[in-house]
mmCIF file with all atom_site columns, C-alpha atoms in Angstrom:
data_model
loop_
_atom_site.group_PDB
_atom_site.id
_atom_site.type_symbol
_atom_site.label_atom_id
_atom_site.label_alt_id
_atom_site.label_comp_id
_atom_site.label_asym_id
_atom_site.label_entity_id
_atom_site.label_seq_id
_atom_site.pdbx_PDB_ins_code
_atom_site.Cartn_x
_atom_site.Cartn_y
_atom_site.Cartn_z
_atom_site.occupancy
_atom_site.B_iso_or_equiv
_atom_site.pdbx_formal_charge
_atom_site.auth_seq_id
_atom_site.auth_comp_id
_atom_site.auth_asym_id
_atom_site.auth_atom_id
_atom_site.pdbx_PDB_model_num
ATOM 1   C CA . LYS R 1 1   ? -0.437  0.078  0.166  1.00 70.00 ? 26  LYS R CA 1
ATOM 2   C CA . ALA R 1 2   ? 1.166   3.388  -0.700 1.00 83.00 ? 27  ALA R CA 1
ATOM 3   C CA . GLY R 1 3   ? 1.882   5.674  2.377  1.00 93.00 ? 28  GLY R CA 1
ATOM 4   C CA . VAL R 1 4   ? 0.446   8.796  3.885  1.00 97.00 ? 29  VAL R CA 1
ATOM 5   C CA . THR R 1 5   ? 1.531   11.654 1.173  1.00 97.00 ? 30  THR R CA 1
ATOM 6   C CA . GLN R 1 6   ? 1.300   15.235 1.724  1.00 98.00 ? 31  GLN R CA 1
ATOM 7   C CA . THR R 1 7   ? 1.506   18.439 -0.856 1.00 97.00 ? 32  THR R CA 1
ATOM 8   C CA . PRO R 1 8   ? 3.493   20.551 -1.241 1.00 97.00 ? 33  PRO R CA 1
ATOM 9   C CA . ARG R 1 9   ? 6.585   19.426 0.605  1.00 96.00 ? 34  ARG R CA 1
ATOM 10  C CA . TYR R 1 10  ? 7.886   22.747 0.783  1.00 97.00 ? 35  TYR R CA 1
ATOM 11  C CA . LEU R 1 11  ? 6.242   26.317 0.789  1.00 96.00 ? 36  LEU R CA 1
ATOM 12  C CA . ILE R 1 12  ? 7.534   29.719 1.638  1.00 97.00 ? 37  ILE R CA 1
ATOM 13  C CA . LYS R 1 13  ? 4.801   32.394 2.480  1.00 97.00 ? 38  LYS R CA 1
ATOM 14  C CA . THR R 1 14  ? 4.850   35.851 3.906  1.00 97.00 ? 39  THR R CA 1
ATOM 15  C CA . ARG R 1 15  ? 3.146   37.252 6.963  1.00 97.00 ? 40  ARG R CA 1
ATOM 16  C CA . GLY R 1 16  ? -0.453  37.654 7.065  1.00 97.00 ? 41  GLY R CA 1
ATOM 17  C CA . GLN R 1 17  ? -1.116  35.472 4.197  1.00 98.00 ? 42  GLN R CA 1
ATOM 18  C CA . GLN R 1 18  ? -2.793  32.142 4.349  1.00 97.00 ? 43  GLN R CA 1
ATOM 19  C CA . VAL R 1 19  ? -2.022  28.616 3.173  1.00 98.00 ? 44  VAL R CA 1
ATOM 20  C CA . THR R 1 20  ? -3.494  25.074 2.315  1.00 98.00 ? 45  THR R CA 1
ATOM 21  C CA . LEU R 1 21  ? -2.249  22.035 3.250  1.00 98.00 ? 46  LEU R CA 1
ATOM 22  C CA . SER R 1 22  ? -3.381  18.860 1.888  1.00 98.00 ? 47  SER R CA 1
ATOM 23  C CA . CYS R 1 23  ? -2.962  15.182 3.173  1.00 98.00 ? 48  CYS R CA 1
ATOM 24  C CA . SER R 1 24  ? -4.062  11.882 1.260  1.00 98.00 ? 49  SER R CA 1
ATOM 25  C CA . PRO R 1 25  ? -4.237  9.029  4.045  1.00 97.00 ? 50  PRO R CA 1
ATOM 26  C CA . ILE R 1 26  ? -3.264  5.183  3.407  1.00 96.00 ? 51  ILE R CA 1
ATOM 27  C CA . SER R 1 27  ? -6.002  3.900  1.797  1.00 95.00 ? 52  SER R CA 1
ATOM 28  C CA . GLY R 1 28  ? -8.996  2.025  3.458  1.00 94.00 ? 53  GLY R CA 1
ATOM 29  C CA . HIS R 1 29  ? -8.059  4.294  6.744  1.00 94.00 ? 54  HIS R CA 1
ATOM 30  C CA . ARG R 1 30  ? -10.628 6.885  7.746  1.00 94.00 ? 55  ARG R CA 1
ATOM 31  C CA . SER R 1 31  ? -9.038  8.858  10.501 1.00 94.00 ? 56  SER R CA 1
ATOM 32  C CA . VAL R 1 32  ? -6.642  11.715 9.749  1.00 95.00 ? 57  VAL R CA 1
ATOM 33  C CA . SER R 1 33  ? -4.592  13.550 12.216 1.00 95.00 ? 58  SER R CA 1
ATOM 34  C CA . TRP R 1 34  ? -2.489  16.724 11.723 1.00 97.00 ? 59  TRP R CA 1
ATOM 35  C CA . TYR R 1 35  ? 0.722   17.495 14.124 1.00 97.00 ? 60  TYR R CA 1
ATOM 36  C CA . GLN R 1 36  ? 2.976   20.274 14.353 1.00 97.00 ? 61  GLN R CA 1
ATOM 37  C CA . GLN R 1 37  ? 6.716   19.940 14.754 1.00 95.00 ? 62  GLN R CA 1
ATOM 38  C CA . THR R 1 38  ? 9.088   22.790 15.821 1.00 94.00 ? 63  THR R CA 1
ATOM 39  C CA . PRO R 1 39  ? 12.615  22.467 17.665 1.00 89.00 ? 64  PRO R CA 1
ATOM 40  C CA . GLY R 1 40  ? 11.436  24.593 20.486 1.00 86.00 ? 65  GLY R CA 1
ATOM 41  C CA . GLN R 1 41  ? 7.774   22.931 21.040 1.00 89.00 ? 66  GLN R CA 1
ATOM 42  C CA . GLY R 1 42  ? 8.543   19.450 19.506 1.00 91.00 ? 67  GLY R CA 1
ATOM 43  C CA . LEU R 1 43  ? 5.454   17.724 18.468 1.00 94.00 ? 68  LEU R CA 1
ATOM 44  C CA . GLN R 1 44  ? 2.160   19.104 19.111 1.00 95.00 ? 69  GLN R CA 1
ATOM 45  C CA . PHE R 1 45  ? -1.341  17.697 18.119 1.00 94.00 ? 70  PHE R CA 1
ATOM 46  C CA . LEU R 1 46  ? -3.614  20.396 15.873 1.00 96.00 ? 71  LEU R CA 1
ATOM 47  C CA . PHE R 1 47  ? -6.706  18.209 15.320 1.00 93.00 ? 72  PHE R CA 1
ATOM 48  C CA . GLU R 1 48  ? -8.186  14.649 13.934 1.00 94.00 ? 73  GLU R CA 1
ATOM 49  C CA . TYR R 1 49  ? -10.773 14.057 11.388 1.00 94.00 ? 74  TYR R CA 1
ATOM 50  C CA . PHE R 1 50  ? -13.047 10.915 11.021 1.00 93.00 ? 75  PHE R CA 1
ATOM 51  C CA . SER R 1 51  ? -15.768 10.401 8.376  1.00 92.00 ? 76  SER R CA 1
ATOM 52  C CA . GLU R 1 52  ? -15.553 14.460 7.506  1.00 94.00 ? 77  GLU R CA 1
ATOM 53  C CA . THR R 1 53  ? -15.975 15.047 11.365 1.00 94.00 ? 78  THR R CA 1
ATOM 54  C CA . GLN R 1 54  ? -13.254 16.860 13.859 1.00 94.00 ? 79  GLN R CA 1
ATOM 55  C CA . ARG R 1 55  ? -13.514 14.555 16.949 1.00 91.00 ? 80  ARG R CA 1
ATOM 56  C CA . ASN R 1 56  ? -10.186 16.674 18.707 1.00 90.00 ? 81  ASN R CA 1
ATOM 57  C CA . LYS R 1 57  ? -8.533  19.836 18.772 1.00 92.00 ? 82  LYS R CA 1
ATOM 58  C CA . GLY R 1 58  ? -5.544  20.741 20.185 1.00 92.00 ? 83  GLY R CA 1
ATOM 59  C CA . ASN R 1 59  ? -4.481  23.983 21.504 1.00 92.00 ? 84  ASN R CA 1
ATOM 60  C CA . PHE R 1 60  ? -3.799  26.103 18.672 1.00 95.00 ? 85  PHE R CA 1
ATOM 61  C CA . PRO R 1 61  ? -5.619  29.178 17.552 1.00 96.00 ? 86  PRO R CA 1
ATOM 62  C CA . GLY R 1 62  ? -8.520  29.474 15.378 1.00 95.00 ? 87  GLY R CA 1
ATOM 63  C CA . ARG R 1 63  ? -6.289  30.380 12.617 1.00 97.00 ? 88  ARG R CA 1
ATOM 64  C CA . PHE R 1 64  ? -5.468  26.558 12.578 1.00 98.00 ? 89  PHE R CA 1
ATOM 65  C CA . SER R 1 65  ? -8.513  24.945 10.759 1.00 97.00 ? 90  SER R CA 1
ATOM 66  C CA . GLY R 1 66  ? -9.049  21.657 8.732  1.00 97.00 ? 91  GLY R CA 1
ATOM 67  C CA . ARG R 1 67  ? -11.472 19.477 7.056  1.00 97.00 ? 92  ARG R CA 1
ATOM 68  C CA . GLN R 1 68  ? -11.806 16.023 5.310  1.00 97.00 ? 93  GLN R CA 1
ATOM 69  C CA . PHE R 1 69  ? -13.444 14.808 2.398  1.00 97.00 ? 94  PHE R CA 1
ATOM 70  C CA . SER R 1 70  ? -15.798 11.809 1.422  1.00 95.00 ? 95  SER R CA 1
ATOM 71  C CA . ASN R 1 71  ? -12.433 10.189 0.094  1.00 94.00 ? 96  ASN R CA 1
ATOM 72  C CA . SER R 1 72  ? -10.690 11.122 3.857  1.00 96.00 ? 97  SER R CA 1
ATOM 73  C CA . ARG R 1 73  ? -8.299  13.068 2.276  1.00 97.00 ? 98  ARG R CA 1
ATOM 74  C CA . SER R 1 74  ? -7.798  16.096 4.755  1.00 98.00 ? 99  SER R CA 1
ATOM 75  C CA . GLU R 1 75  ? -6.725  19.929 4.317  1.00 98.00 ? 100 GLU R CA 1
ATOM 76  C CA . MET R 1 76  ? -5.403  22.101 6.700  1.00 98.00 ? 101 MET R CA 1
ATOM 77  C CA . ASN R 1 77  ? -5.595  26.040 6.260  1.00 98.00 ? 102 ASN R CA 1
ATOM 78  C CA . VAL R 1 78  ? -3.432  28.375 8.255  1.00 97.00 ? 103 VAL R CA 1
ATOM 79  C CA . SER R 1 79  ? -4.745  31.696 7.958  1.00 95.00 ? 104 SER R CA 1
ATOM 80  C CA . THR R 1 80  ? -3.254  35.275 8.818  1.00 96.00 ? 105 THR R CA 1
ATOM 81  C CA . LEU R 1 81  ? 0.269   33.932 9.124  1.00 97.00 ? 106 LEU R CA 1
ATOM 82  C CA . GLU R 1 82  ? 2.617   34.525 11.666 1.00 97.00 ? 107 GLU R CA 1
ATOM 83  C CA . LEU R 1 83  ? 6.330   34.071 11.903 1.00 97.00 ? 108 LEU R CA 1
ATOM 84  C CA . GLY R 1 84  ? 5.968   31.527 14.745 1.00 96.00 ? 109 GLY R CA 1
ATOM 85  C CA . ASP R 1 85  ? 4.142   29.317 12.195 1.00 97.00 ? 110 ASP R CA 1
ATOM 86  C CA . SER R 1 86  ? 7.054   28.168 10.704 1.00 97.00 ? 111 SER R CA 1
ATOM 87  C CA . ALA R 1 87  ? 7.395   24.257 11.039 1.00 97.00 ? 112 ALA R CA 1
ATOM 88  C CA . LEU R 1 88  ? 6.884   21.039 9.709  1.00 96.00 ? 113 LEU R CA 1
ATOM 89  C CA . TYR R 1 89  ? 3.353   20.093 9.564  1.00 98.00 ? 114 TYR R CA 1
ATOM 90  C CA . LEU R 1 90  ? 2.868   16.644 9.807  1.00 97.00 ? 115 LEU R CA 1
ATOM 91  C CA . CYS R 1 91  ? -0.166  14.313 8.634  1.00 97.00 ? 116 CYS R CA 1
ATOM 92  C CA . ALA R 1 92  ? -0.883  10.931 10.003 1.00 95.00 ? 117 ALA R CA 1
ATOM 93  C CA . SER R 1 93  ? -3.417  8.475  9.239  1.00 95.00 ? 118 SER R CA 1
ATOM 94  C CA . SER R 1 94  ? -5.214  5.015  11.067 1.00 92.00 ? 119 SER R CA 1
ATOM 95  C CA . PRO R 1 95  ? -7.993  2.920  10.102 1.00 91.00 ? 120 PRO R CA 1
ATOM 96  C CA . GLY R 1 96  ? -10.174 4.250  12.922 1.00 84.00 ? 121 GLY R CA 1
ATOM 97  C CA . GLY R 1 97  ? -8.468  6.429  14.936 1.00 73.00 ? 122 GLY R CA 1
ATOM 98  C CA . GLY R 1 98  ? -8.751  6.026  18.867 1.00 72.00 ? 123 GLY R CA 1
ATOM 99  C CA . ALA R 1 99  ? -6.116  3.770  19.956 1.00 74.00 ? 124 ALA R CA 1
ATOM 100 C CA . ASP R 1 100 ? -5.078  2.610  16.446 1.00 83.00 ? 125 ASP R CA 1
ATOM 101 C CA . THR R 1 101 ? -1.390  3.028  15.412 1.00 86.00 ? 126 THR R CA 1
ATOM 102 C CA . GLN R 1 102 ? -0.726  6.187  13.622 1.00 90.00 ? 127 GLN R CA 1
ATOM 103 C CA . TYR R 1 103 ? 1.162   6.375  10.354 1.00 93.00 ? 128 TYR R CA 1
ATOM 104 C CA . PHE R 1 104 ? 2.861   9.567  9.379  1.00 95.00 ? 129 PHE R CA 1
ATOM 105 C CA . GLY R 1 105 ? 3.492   11.342 6.269  1.00 96.00 ? 130 GLY R CA 1
ATOM 106 C CA . PRO R 1 106 ? 6.911   13.087 5.375  1.00 95.00 ? 131 PRO R CA 1
ATOM 107 C CA . GLY R 1 107 ? 5.459   16.379 6.030  1.00 96.00 ? 132 GLY R CA 1
ATOM 108 C CA . THR R 1 108 ? 4.860   19.756 4.605  1.00 97.00 ? 133 THR R CA 1
ATOM 109 C CA . ARG R 1 109 ? 7.704   22.353 5.682  1.00 97.00 ? 134 ARG R CA 1
ATOM 110 C CA . LEU R 1 110 ? 6.285   25.911 6.057  1.00 98.00 ? 135 LEU R CA 1
ATOM 111 C CA . THR R 1 111 ? 8.700   28.724 6.074  1.00 98.00 ? 136 THR R CA 1
ATOM 112 C CA . VAL R 1 112 ? 6.878   32.011 7.247  1.00 97.00 ? 137 VAL R CA 1
ATOM 113 C CA . LEU R 1 113 ? 9.224   35.288 6.620  1.00 96.00 ? 138 LEU R CA 1
ATOM 114 C CA . ALA F 2 1   ? -0.982  18.415 33.558 1.00 62.00 ? 3   ALA F CA 1
ATOM 115 C CA . GLN F 2 2   ? -0.803  15.374 31.734 1.00 71.00 ? 4   GLN F CA 1
ATOM 116 C CA . SER F 2 3   ? 2.691   15.027 29.744 1.00 88.00 ? 5   SER F CA 1
ATOM 117 C CA . VAL F 2 4   ? 4.929   12.356 28.178 1.00 93.00 ? 6   VAL F CA 1
ATOM 118 C CA . SER F 2 5   ? 8.771   12.880 29.642 1.00 95.00 ? 7   SER F CA 1
ATOM 119 C CA . GLN F 2 6   ? 11.986  11.618 27.888 1.00 95.00 ? 8   GLN F CA 1
ATOM 120 C CA . HIS F 2 7   ? 14.735  11.842 30.469 1.00 87.00 ? 9   HIS F CA 1
ATOM 121 C CA . ASN F 2 8   ? 17.669  12.254 27.895 1.00 89.00 ? 10  ASN F CA 1
ATOM 122 C CA . HIS F 2 9   ? 17.786  14.990 25.325 1.00 92.00 ? 11  HIS F CA 1
ATOM 123 C CA . HIS F 2 10  ? 21.067  13.937 23.450 1.00 96.00 ? 12  HIS F CA 1
ATOM 124 C CA . VAL F 2 11  ? 22.693  10.446 23.804 1.00 97.00 ? 13  VAL F CA 1
ATOM 125 C CA . ILE F 2 12  ? 25.770  9.851  22.062 1.00 97.00 ? 14  ILE F CA 1
ATOM 126 C CA . LEU F 2 13  ? 27.403  6.451  22.230 1.00 97.00 ? 15  LEU F CA 1
ATOM 127 C CA . SER F 2 14  ? 29.749  3.754  20.272 1.00 97.00 ? 16  SER F CA 1
ATOM 128 C CA . GLU F 2 15  ? 28.711  1.261  18.293 1.00 97.00 ? 17  GLU F CA 1
ATOM 129 C CA . ALA F 2 16  ? 27.814  -2.414 19.585 1.00 97.00 ? 18  ALA F CA 1
ATOM 130 C CA . ALA F 2 17  ? 27.274  -0.140 23.138 1.00 97.00 ? 19  ALA F CA 1
ATOM 131 C CA . SER F 2 18  ? 23.481  -1.005 24.284 1.00 98.00 ? 20  SER F CA 1
ATOM 132 C CA . LEU F 2 19  ? 21.243  1.478  24.836 1.00 97.00 ? 21  LEU F CA 1
ATOM 133 C CA . GLU F 2 20  ? 18.125  2.717  27.101 1.00 97.00 ? 22  GLU F CA 1
ATOM 134 C CA . LEU F 2 21  ? 15.805  5.543  26.742 1.00 97.00 ? 23  LEU F CA 1
ATOM 135 C CA . GLY F 2 22  ? 13.382  6.491  28.908 1.00 96.00 ? 24  GLY F CA 1
ATOM 136 C CA . CYS F 2 23  ? 10.056  7.421  28.470 1.00 96.00 ? 25  CYS F CA 1
ATOM 137 C CA . ASN F 2 24  ? 7.342   8.242  31.869 1.00 96.00 ? 26  ASN F CA 1
ATOM 138 C CA . TYR F 2 25  ? 4.012   9.358  31.484 1.00 94.00 ? 27  TYR F CA 1
ATOM 139 C CA . SER F 2 26  ? 1.066   11.214 33.864 1.00 91.00 ? 28  SER F CA 1
ATOM 140 C CA . TYR F 2 27  ? -1.872  10.050 32.123 1.00 83.00 ? 29  TYR F CA 1
ATOM 141 C CA . GLY F 2 28  ? -4.173  7.793  34.469 1.00 79.00 ? 30  GLY F CA 1
ATOM 142 C CA . GLY F 2 29  ? -6.267  4.697  33.209 1.00 81.00 ? 31  GLY F CA 1
ATOM 143 C CA . THR F 2 30  ? -5.832  3.052  30.227 1.00 83.00 ? 32  THR F CA 1
ATOM 144 C CA . VAL F 2 31  ? -3.235  4.140  27.878 1.00 87.00 ? 33  VAL F CA 1
ATOM 145 C CA . ASN F 2 32  ? -1.431  2.987  24.537 1.00 91.00 ? 34  ASN F CA 1
ATOM 146 C CA . LEU F 2 33  ? 2.020   3.378  24.187 1.00 93.00 ? 35  LEU F CA 1
ATOM 147 C CA . PHE F 2 34  ? 4.307   3.813  21.495 1.00 95.00 ? 36  PHE F CA 1
ATOM 148 C CA . TRP F 2 35  ? 8.088   4.612  20.354 1.00 97.00 ? 37  TRP F CA 1
ATOM 149 C CA . TYR F 2 36  ? 8.652   6.272  16.955 1.00 96.00 ? 38  TYR F CA 1
ATOM 150 C CA . VAL F 2 37  ? 11.924  7.039  15.244 1.00 97.00 ? 39  VAL F CA 1
ATOM 151 C CA . GLN F 2 38  ? 12.868  9.574  12.559 1.00 95.00 ? 40  GLN F CA 1
ATOM 152 C CA . TYR F 2 39  ? 16.160  9.140  10.836 1.00 95.00 ? 41  TYR F CA 1
ATOM 153 C CA . PRO F 2 40  ? 17.890  12.043 9.513  1.00 92.00 ? 42  PRO F CA 1
ATOM 154 C CA . GLY F 2 41  ? 15.694  13.349 6.344  1.00 88.00 ? 43  GLY F CA 1
ATOM 155 C CA . GLN F 2 42  ? 13.190  10.904 6.972  1.00 90.00 ? 44  GLN F CA 1
ATOM 156 C CA . HIS F 2 43  ? 9.804   10.514 8.280  1.00 90.00 ? 45  HIS F CA 1
ATOM 157 C CA . LEU F 2 44  ? 8.572   9.550  11.741 1.00 94.00 ? 46  LEU F CA 1
ATOM 158 C CA . GLN F 2 45  ? 8.201   5.780  11.575 1.00 93.00 ? 47  GLN F CA 1
ATOM 159 C CA . LEU F 2 46  ? 6.576   3.107  14.224 1.00 94.00 ? 48  LEU F CA 1
ATOM 160 C CA . LEU F 2 47  ? 9.463   1.212  16.132 1.00 96.00 ? 49  LEU F CA 1
ATOM 161 C CA . LEU F 2 48  ? 6.875   -0.192 18.432 1.00 95.00 ? 50  LEU F CA 1
ATOM 162 C CA . LYS F 2 49  ? 3.662   -0.353 20.374 1.00 94.00 ? 51  LYS F CA 1
ATOM 163 C CA . TYR F 2 50  ? 1.823   -1.541 23.793 1.00 94.00 ? 52  TYR F CA 1
ATOM 164 C CA . PHE F 2 51  ? -1.430  -2.015 23.778 1.00 90.00 ? 53  PHE F CA 1
ATOM 165 C CA . SER F 2 52  ? -1.806  -4.419 26.336 1.00 89.00 ? 54  SER F CA 1
ATOM 166 C CA . GLY F 2 53  ? -0.839  -8.232 27.101 1.00 92.00 ? 55  GLY F CA 1
ATOM 167 C CA . ASP F 2 54  ? 3.013   -8.827 27.835 1.00 94.00 ? 56  ASP F CA 1
ATOM 168 C CA . PRO F 2 55  ? 4.617   -5.705 29.000 1.00 95.00 ? 57  PRO F CA 1
ATOM 169 C CA . LEU F 2 56  ? 7.695   -6.532 27.111 1.00 97.00 ? 58  LEU F CA 1
ATOM 170 C CA . VAL F 2 57  ? 7.311   -5.823 23.541 1.00 96.00 ? 59  VAL F CA 1
ATOM 171 C CA . LYS F 2 58  ? 9.362   -6.281 20.832 1.00 96.00 ? 60  LYS F CA 1
ATOM 172 C CA . GLY F 2 59  ? 9.775   -4.089 17.661 1.00 95.00 ? 61  GLY F CA 1
ATOM 173 C CA . ILE F 2 60  ? 11.482  -3.804 14.384 1.00 94.00 ? 62  ILE F CA 1
ATOM 174 C CA . LYS F 2 61  ? 15.605  -3.779 14.454 1.00 95.00 ? 63  LYS F CA 1
ATOM 175 C CA . GLY F 2 62  ? 16.061  -5.301 17.295 1.00 96.00 ? 64  GLY F CA 1
ATOM 176 C CA . PHE F 2 63  ? 14.248  -2.708 19.432 1.00 97.00 ? 65  PHE F CA 1
ATOM 177 C CA . GLU F 2 64  ? 12.321  -3.533 22.544 1.00 97.00 ? 66  GLU F CA 1
ATOM 178 C CA . ALA F 2 65  ? 10.352  -1.481 25.646 1.00 98.00 ? 67  ALA F CA 1
ATOM 179 C CA . GLU F 2 66  ? 9.230   -2.561 28.769 1.00 97.00 ? 68  GLU F CA 1
ATOM 180 C CA . PHE F 2 67  ? 5.859   -1.398 30.369 1.00 95.00 ? 69  PHE F CA 1
ATOM 181 C CA . ILE F 2 68  ? 5.916   -0.701 33.862 1.00 95.00 ? 70  ILE F CA 1
ATOM 182 C CA . LYS F 2 69  ? 2.615   0.220  35.151 1.00 92.00 ? 71  LYS F CA 1
ATOM 183 C CA . SER F 2 70  ? 3.634   1.097  38.339 1.00 92.00 ? 72  SER F CA 1
ATOM 184 C CA . LYS F 2 71  ? 6.380   3.656  37.272 1.00 94.00 ? 73  LYS F CA 1
ATOM 185 C CA . PHE F 2 72  ? 4.203   4.675  34.406 1.00 94.00 ? 74  PHE F CA 1
ATOM 186 C CA . SER F 2 73  ? 7.478   4.008  32.033 1.00 96.00 ? 75  SER F CA 1
ATOM 187 C CA . PHE F 2 74  ? 7.908   2.607  28.746 1.00 97.00 ? 76  PHE F CA 1
ATOM 188 C CA . ASN F 2 75  ? 11.800  2.489  28.317 1.00 97.00 ? 77  ASN F CA 1
ATOM 189 C CA . LEU F 2 76  ? 12.904  1.483  24.867 1.00 98.00 ? 78  LEU F CA 1
ATOM 190 C CA . ARG F 2 77  ? 16.435  -0.544 24.933 1.00 98.00 ? 79  ARG F CA 1
ATOM 191 C CA . LYS F 2 78  ? 18.397  -1.993 22.320 1.00 98.00 ? 80  LYS F CA 1
ATOM 192 C CA . PRO F 2 79  ? 21.311  -4.750 23.119 1.00 97.00 ? 81  PRO F CA 1
ATOM 193 C CA . SER F 2 80  ? 23.962  -3.184 20.315 1.00 97.00 ? 82  SER F CA 1
ATOM 194 C CA . VAL F 2 81  ? 23.542  -0.645 18.503 1.00 97.00 ? 83  VAL F CA 1
ATOM 195 C CA . GLN F 2 82  ? 25.008  0.357  15.115 1.00 96.00 ? 84  GLN F CA 1
ATOM 196 C CA . TRP F 2 83  ? 25.708  3.494  13.296 1.00 96.00 ? 85  TRP F CA 1
ATOM 197 C CA . SER F 2 84  ? 22.456  3.379  11.251 1.00 96.00 ? 86  SER F CA 1
ATOM 198 C CA . ASP F 2 85  ? 20.599  3.526  14.883 1.00 97.00 ? 87  ASP F CA 1
ATOM 199 C CA . THR F 2 86  ? 21.735  7.683  14.879 1.00 97.00 ? 88  THR F CA 1
ATOM 200 C CA . ALA F 2 87  ? 18.132  9.013  14.822 1.00 97.00 ? 89  ALA F CA 1
ATOM 201 C CA . GLU F 2 88  ? 15.646  10.831 16.970 1.00 96.00 ? 90  GLU F CA 1
ATOM 202 C CA . TYR F 2 89  ? 13.479  8.953  19.108 1.00 97.00 ? 91  TYR F CA 1
ATOM 203 C CA . PHE F 2 90  ? 10.234  9.920  20.418 1.00 97.00 ? 92  PHE F CA 1
ATOM 204 C CA . CYS F 2 91  ? 7.925   8.221  22.929 1.00 96.00 ? 93  CYS F CA 1
ATOM 205 C CA . ALA F 2 92  ? 4.260   8.697  22.474 1.00 94.00 ? 94  ALA F CA 1
ATOM 206 C CA . VAL F 2 93  ? 1.192   8.225  24.491 1.00 92.00 ? 95  VAL F CA 1
ATOM 207 C CA . ASN F 2 94  ? -2.835  7.616  23.579 1.00 88.00 ? 96  ASN F CA 1
ATOM 208 C CA . PRO F 2 95  ? -4.840  7.968  26.192 1.00 80.00 ? 97  PRO F CA 1
ATOM 209 C CA . ASN F 2 96  ? -7.848  7.188  23.762 1.00 70.00 ? 98  ASN F CA 1
ATOM 210 C CA . ASP F 2 97  ? -8.852  10.427 22.814 1.00 70.00 ? 99  ASP F CA 1
ATOM 211 C CA . TYR F 2 98  ? -7.982  10.255 19.246 1.00 71.00 ? 100 TYR F CA 1
ATOM 212 C CA . LYS F 2 99  ? -4.694  11.635 19.659 1.00 82.00 ? 101 LYS F CA 1
ATOM 213 C CA . LEU F 2 100 ? -1.065  11.135 20.262 1.00 87.00 ? 102 LEU F CA 1
ATOM 214 C CA . SER F 2 101 ? 0.994   13.317 23.195 1.00 91.00 ? 103 SER F CA 1
ATOM 215 C CA . PHE F 2 102 ? 4.716   13.025 22.233 1.00 94.00 ? 104 PHE F CA 1
ATOM 216 C CA . GLY F 2 103 ? 7.647   13.606 24.270 1.00 95.00 ? 105 GLY F CA 1
ATOM 217 C CA . ALA F 2 104 ? 10.220  16.225 23.339 1.00 94.00 ? 106 ALA F CA 1
ATOM 218 C CA . GLY F 2 105 ? 12.365  13.516 21.598 1.00 95.00 ? 107 GLY F CA 1
ATOM 219 C CA . THR F 2 106 ? 16.100  11.827 22.603 1.00 96.00 ? 108 THR F CA 1
ATOM 220 C CA . THR F 2 107 ? 18.487  12.385 19.896 1.00 96.00 ? 109 THR F CA 1
ATOM 221 C CA . VAL F 2 108 ? 20.623  9.534  19.545 1.00 98.00 ? 110 VAL F CA 1
ATOM 222 C CA . THR F 2 109 ? 24.095  9.607  17.865 1.00 97.00 ? 111 THR F CA 1
ATOM 223 C CA . VAL F 2 110 ? 26.145  6.535  17.433 1.00 97.00 ? 112 VAL F CA 1
ATOM 224 C CA . ARG F 2 111 ? 29.928  6.579  16.498 1.00 95.00 ? 113 ARG F CA 1
ATOM 225 C CA . ALA F 2 112 ? 31.610  4.210  14.125 1.00 88.00 ? 114 ALA F CA 1
#
C-alpha cells in the first residue's frame, strides 16, 4: 500500500498570507490527524478527523483549521500567517483513530518570512 | 497536567554499546504506548507499540520496550546499537482520545 502523502513538501509564505496543506491517507484509513513539529515545542497535536468530522482539537488558535473530504483526504488551513507558524506539519492516518496506530507522512515544511 | 517525559535530550554512544531511553507519562487510566523513530531526512516511523498483554514488546530493528505500569514508564532498549540507529526517538502516549501526545524526543548519535 502507498503511504501517507502530503503536498506540497515545501512552502514559503509571508506574514499575513494564508496557506492550505493537503494530506492523502493510506488507502482504507478513515482517520487523519495533523501535528506541528518545531525545534522548540516538539510535536504538538492540531486536530483529528474521522468521516469528515473533527473529533478532537489541540490547543491552537482559530487561525488553524482543517477539514476532511468523503474520500478521507484532508486539508489544513492556516490564515493570517505569523513567523511562529514556521514548522514541519505532519499528517498521520489510521484505520479508525482512537487507539489505532498512526502512520505518518513526510510532512510539509512551511517557512513564513 | 498530563504529559510525556523523555529523560535524555541527547545520547552519544559507540557502536555495539547498549541503549536505553527512558519515557514516563502522567496519564491515568488505560493508555496505549508507542515509540517512533525519525531517521535523518526521513519521516516518523513506528518502532513498536504496547496496547495490552505482555509488558515486554519487541519492535523492528532489534528494539524492545518494557511497560511498567506502577512506574508509568515505557523505556526503550537495544542491546547493541549500530551506526544506522542514529536518529531521533520519540515516545508517545494515546489515552484513547484520538490524539498522540509526544515526548520532547531524544537524539541518539552512534559513533562508528
